[in-house]
XYZ file of C-alpha atoms in Angstrom:
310
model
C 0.000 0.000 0.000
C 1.148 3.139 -1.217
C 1.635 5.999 2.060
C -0.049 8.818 2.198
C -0.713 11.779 4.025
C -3.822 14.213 5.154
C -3.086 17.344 4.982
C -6.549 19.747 5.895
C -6.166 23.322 5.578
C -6.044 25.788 8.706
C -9.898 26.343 9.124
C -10.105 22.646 10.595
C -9.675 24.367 14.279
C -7.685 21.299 15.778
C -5.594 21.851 18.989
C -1.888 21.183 19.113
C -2.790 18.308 21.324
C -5.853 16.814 19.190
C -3.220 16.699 16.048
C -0.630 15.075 18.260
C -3.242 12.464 19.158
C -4.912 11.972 16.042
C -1.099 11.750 14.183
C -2.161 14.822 12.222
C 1.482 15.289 10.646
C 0.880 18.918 9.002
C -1.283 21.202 7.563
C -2.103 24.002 4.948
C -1.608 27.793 6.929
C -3.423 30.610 5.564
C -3.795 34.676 6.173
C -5.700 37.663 8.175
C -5.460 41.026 7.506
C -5.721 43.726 10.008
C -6.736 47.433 8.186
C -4.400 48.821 11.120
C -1.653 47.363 8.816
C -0.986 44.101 10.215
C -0.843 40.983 8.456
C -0.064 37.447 10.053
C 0.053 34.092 9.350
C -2.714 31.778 10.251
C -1.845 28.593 12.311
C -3.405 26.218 14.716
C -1.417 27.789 17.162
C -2.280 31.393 19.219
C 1.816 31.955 18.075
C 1.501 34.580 15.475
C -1.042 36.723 18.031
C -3.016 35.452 21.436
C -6.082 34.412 21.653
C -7.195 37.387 23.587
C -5.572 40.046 21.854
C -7.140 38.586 18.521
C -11.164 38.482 19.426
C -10.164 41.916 21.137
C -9.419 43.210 17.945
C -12.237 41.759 16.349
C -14.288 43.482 18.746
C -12.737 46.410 17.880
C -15.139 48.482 15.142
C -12.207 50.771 14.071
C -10.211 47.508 12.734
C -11.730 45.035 10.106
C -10.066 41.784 9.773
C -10.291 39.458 6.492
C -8.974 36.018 5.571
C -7.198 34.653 2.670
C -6.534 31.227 2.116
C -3.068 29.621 1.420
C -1.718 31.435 -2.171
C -1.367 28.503 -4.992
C 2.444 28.888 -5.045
C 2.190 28.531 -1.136
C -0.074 24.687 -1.828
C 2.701 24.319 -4.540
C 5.956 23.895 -2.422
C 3.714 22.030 0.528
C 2.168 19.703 -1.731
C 5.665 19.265 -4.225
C 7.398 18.336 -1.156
C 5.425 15.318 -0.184
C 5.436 14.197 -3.679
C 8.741 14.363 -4.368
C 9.291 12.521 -0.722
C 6.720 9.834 -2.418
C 4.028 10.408 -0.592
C 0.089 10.445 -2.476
C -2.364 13.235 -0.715
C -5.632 13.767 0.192
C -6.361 17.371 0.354
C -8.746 18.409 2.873
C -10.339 21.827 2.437
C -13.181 24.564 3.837
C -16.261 24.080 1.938
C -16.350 25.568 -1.969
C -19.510 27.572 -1.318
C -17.830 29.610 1.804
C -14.249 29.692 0.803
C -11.922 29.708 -2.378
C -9.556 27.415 -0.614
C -10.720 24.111 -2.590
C -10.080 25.662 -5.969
C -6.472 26.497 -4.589
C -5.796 23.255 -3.706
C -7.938 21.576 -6.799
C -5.402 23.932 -9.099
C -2.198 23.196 -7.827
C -2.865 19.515 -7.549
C -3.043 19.772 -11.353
C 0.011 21.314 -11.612
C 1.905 19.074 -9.169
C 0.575 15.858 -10.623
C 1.916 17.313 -14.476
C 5.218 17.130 -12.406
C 5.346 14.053 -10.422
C 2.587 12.143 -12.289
C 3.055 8.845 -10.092
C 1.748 11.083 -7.246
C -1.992 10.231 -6.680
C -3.824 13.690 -5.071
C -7.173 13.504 -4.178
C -8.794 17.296 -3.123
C -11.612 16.693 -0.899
C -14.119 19.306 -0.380
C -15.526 18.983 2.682
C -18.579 21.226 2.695
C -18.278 22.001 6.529
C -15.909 24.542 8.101
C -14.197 24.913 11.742
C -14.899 21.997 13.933
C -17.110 20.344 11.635
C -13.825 19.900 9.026
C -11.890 18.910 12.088
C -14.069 16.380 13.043
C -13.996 14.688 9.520
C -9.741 15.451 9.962
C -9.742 13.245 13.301
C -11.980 10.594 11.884
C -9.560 10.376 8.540
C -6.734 10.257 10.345
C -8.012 7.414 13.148
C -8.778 5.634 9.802
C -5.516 5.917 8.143
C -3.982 5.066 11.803
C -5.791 1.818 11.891
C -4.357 1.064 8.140
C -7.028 1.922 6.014
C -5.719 3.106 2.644
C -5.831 6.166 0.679
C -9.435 5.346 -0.829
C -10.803 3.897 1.871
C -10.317 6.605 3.700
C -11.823 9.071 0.566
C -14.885 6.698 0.133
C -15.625 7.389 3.942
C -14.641 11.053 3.686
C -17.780 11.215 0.743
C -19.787 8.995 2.373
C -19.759 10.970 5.684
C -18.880 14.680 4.959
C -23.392 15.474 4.906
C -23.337 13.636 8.502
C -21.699 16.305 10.462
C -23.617 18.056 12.698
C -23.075 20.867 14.990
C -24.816 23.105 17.677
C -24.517 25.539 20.346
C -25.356 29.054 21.162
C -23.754 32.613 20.681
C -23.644 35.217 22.431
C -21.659 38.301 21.122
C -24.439 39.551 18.644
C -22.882 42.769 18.233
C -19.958 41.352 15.856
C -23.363 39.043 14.470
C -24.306 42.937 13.385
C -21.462 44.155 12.307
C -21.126 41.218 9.754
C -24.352 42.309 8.905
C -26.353 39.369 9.372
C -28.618 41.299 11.714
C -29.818 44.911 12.519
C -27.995 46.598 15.436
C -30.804 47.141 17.249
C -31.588 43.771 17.228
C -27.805 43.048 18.035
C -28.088 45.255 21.374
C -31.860 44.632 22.361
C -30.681 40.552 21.974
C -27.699 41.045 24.164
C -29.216 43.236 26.672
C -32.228 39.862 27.023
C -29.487 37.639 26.675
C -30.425 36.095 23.550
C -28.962 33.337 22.356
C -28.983 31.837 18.428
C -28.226 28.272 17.950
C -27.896 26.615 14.438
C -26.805 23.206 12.947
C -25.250 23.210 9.612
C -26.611 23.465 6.015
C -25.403 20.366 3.155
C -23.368 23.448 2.040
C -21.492 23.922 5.576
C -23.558 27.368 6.681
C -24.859 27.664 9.978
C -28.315 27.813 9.828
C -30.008 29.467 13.497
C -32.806 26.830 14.288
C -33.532 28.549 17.844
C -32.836 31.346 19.988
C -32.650 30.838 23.740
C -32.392 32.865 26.701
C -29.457 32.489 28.801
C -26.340 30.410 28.774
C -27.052 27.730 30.693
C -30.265 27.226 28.997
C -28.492 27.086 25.949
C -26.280 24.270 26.655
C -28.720 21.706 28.093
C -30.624 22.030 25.233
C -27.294 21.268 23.138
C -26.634 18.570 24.648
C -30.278 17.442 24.224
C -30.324 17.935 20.557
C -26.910 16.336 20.658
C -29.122 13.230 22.200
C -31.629 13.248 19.475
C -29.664 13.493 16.316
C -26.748 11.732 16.901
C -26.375 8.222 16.135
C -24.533 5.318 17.990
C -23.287 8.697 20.576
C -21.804 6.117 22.660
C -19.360 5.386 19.897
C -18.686 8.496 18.543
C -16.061 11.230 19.068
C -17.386 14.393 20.159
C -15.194 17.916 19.239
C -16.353 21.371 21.375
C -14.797 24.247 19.656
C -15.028 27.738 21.216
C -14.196 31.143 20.219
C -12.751 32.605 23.352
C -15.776 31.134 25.371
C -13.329 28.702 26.737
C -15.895 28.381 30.645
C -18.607 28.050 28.362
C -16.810 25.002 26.602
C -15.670 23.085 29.676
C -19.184 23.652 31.211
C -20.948 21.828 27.786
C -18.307 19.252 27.632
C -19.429 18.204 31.228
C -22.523 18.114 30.388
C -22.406 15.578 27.112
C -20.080 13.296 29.211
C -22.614 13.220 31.632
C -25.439 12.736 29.769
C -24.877 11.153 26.801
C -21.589 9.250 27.225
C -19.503 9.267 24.182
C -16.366 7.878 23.183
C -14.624 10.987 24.010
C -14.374 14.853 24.169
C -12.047 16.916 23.001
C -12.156 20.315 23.588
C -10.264 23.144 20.860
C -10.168 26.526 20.351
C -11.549 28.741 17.176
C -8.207 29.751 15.819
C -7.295 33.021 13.579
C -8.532 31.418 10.429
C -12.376 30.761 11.203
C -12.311 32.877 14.226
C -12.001 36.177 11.813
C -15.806 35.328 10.125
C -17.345 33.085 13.027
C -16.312 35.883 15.543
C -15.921 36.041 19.555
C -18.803 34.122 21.445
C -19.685 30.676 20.163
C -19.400 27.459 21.566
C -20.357 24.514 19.563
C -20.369 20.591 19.891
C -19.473 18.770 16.699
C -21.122 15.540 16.007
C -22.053 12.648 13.554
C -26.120 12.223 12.900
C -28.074 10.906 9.818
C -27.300 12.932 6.833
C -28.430 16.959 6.769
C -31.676 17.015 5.480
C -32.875 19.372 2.695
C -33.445 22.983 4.265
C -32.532 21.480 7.231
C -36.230 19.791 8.006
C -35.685 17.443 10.117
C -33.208 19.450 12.544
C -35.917 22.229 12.170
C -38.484 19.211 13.829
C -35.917 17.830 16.465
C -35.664 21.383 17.701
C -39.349 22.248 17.578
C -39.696 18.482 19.597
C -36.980 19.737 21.971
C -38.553 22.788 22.656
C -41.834 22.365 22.807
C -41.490 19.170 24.885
């Protein structure tokens, strides 16, 4: 069997120690801008700027922040290394319909396999973003460790990438305003109630807000109880919290799905630069495996209405 490597890109929001575990050898960096002039490099890693200082500038209206994937020479030298070391590649990447990053990768594969044309690359588009990529990294890479090969692990990657569920509350709304996703006023009358939205994600890998609850703890019982309804086998599953600087918040719902629902295990990571720039201070989410997303997200919309209503 022919070896291989994984290689996701930065937005799958994996912790130093969840690679280490999960034998996640490398990944694909990529960029934020700051309009104050500052430009750094985006890692799994607070190395490049701290956690803190980071969502503080994001709350910061005077600065705006953008992202920019990996540059196609930048895929180039990553992806020509491992294929002149002999290694094939799946490519792991942000969803197409939220992110350019797939037609990077998707492009320079071409390129690199003109070169070295022995050297199998398969670009995977994941349709999920943030935890919900990392989730589908750690399952990959648990497959590859138990000697799967290359397309076994792409036939699960395809079979499983619509499966991926997440949910969880959040609770800075004024950066949900200033992305323009809703009215100010709504922003600060939300906050001042302390409003919470919580969403699952669309086939395409948006987040789409199925509820809105009042206060925190609130919130994450009835995460954990929509973890309970729409995830299947829970006992065997692994279960990824990701936060954006809500790291109490994370702890506090990680307790909770131990507790009630038992799974495999938790891991808890952060929302790093990449992600963190467009998902924004204030979320905590649990990632999960369910049947696959249904169309317009139906039957999440009728677990949630069951949930609530019950």
């Amino acid at each position: 069997m022919s070896k291989y490597i994984i290689l996701a890109d930065v937005t799958c929001d994996l912790s130093e120690e969840i690679r280490k575990e999960f034998g996640v050898e490398d990944y694909i960096p990529g960029h934020v801008h700051f309009s104050d002039g500052r430009d750094i490099r985006t890692t799994l890693d607070w190395d490049n700027i701290s956690r803190e200082d980071f969502y503080k500038a994001l709350s910061n209206k005077k600065i705006e922040v953008s992202t920019a994937p990996a540059s196609p020479e930048e895929y180039y030298l990553t992806f020509k290394n491992y294929a002149e070391q002999g290694y094939d590649i799946i490519s792991m990447s942000i969803s197409s319909k939220i992110s350019s990053t797939y037609n990077v990768a998707e492009s320079t594969a071409m390129r690199v396999k003109k070169e070295y044309p022995d050297c199998r690359i398969y670009c995977f588009d994941s349709y999920r973003m943030s935890g919900a990529l990392g989730l589908l990294v750690m399952h990959a890479c648990a497959l590859k460790n138990e000697g799967k090969s290359m397309d076994e692990v792409v036939e699960w990657l395809e079979n499983n990438k619509h499966k991926v569920h997440q949910m969880g509350p959040i609770d800075d709304l004024i950066f949900v305003a200033r992305r323009g996703r809703i009215t100010m006023g709504k922003a600060i009358m939300g906050s001042f109630a302390g409003v919470k939205p919580m969403g699952d994600c669309t086939r395409e890998g948006y987040v789409s807000v199925l509820t809105k609850v009042k206060g925190i703890n609130k919130a994450l019982d009835l995460t954990a109880r929509y973890v309970e309804r729409t995830a299947t086998d829970i006992k065997n599953q692994y279960v990824l919290i990701s936060h954006s600087n809500r790291e109490e918040y994370a702890e506090k719902l990680k307790m909770l799905v131990e507790e009630k629902l038992q799974p495999k295990q938790v891991y808890v990571s952060d929302v790093f630069s990449g992600c963190g720039t467009n998902i924004g201070p204030g979320m905590v989410g649990v990632y999960f495996m369910g049947e696959e997303i249904s169309e317009d997200l139906a039957s999440e919309k009728a677990v949630m209405a069951d949930l609530l209503n019950g």
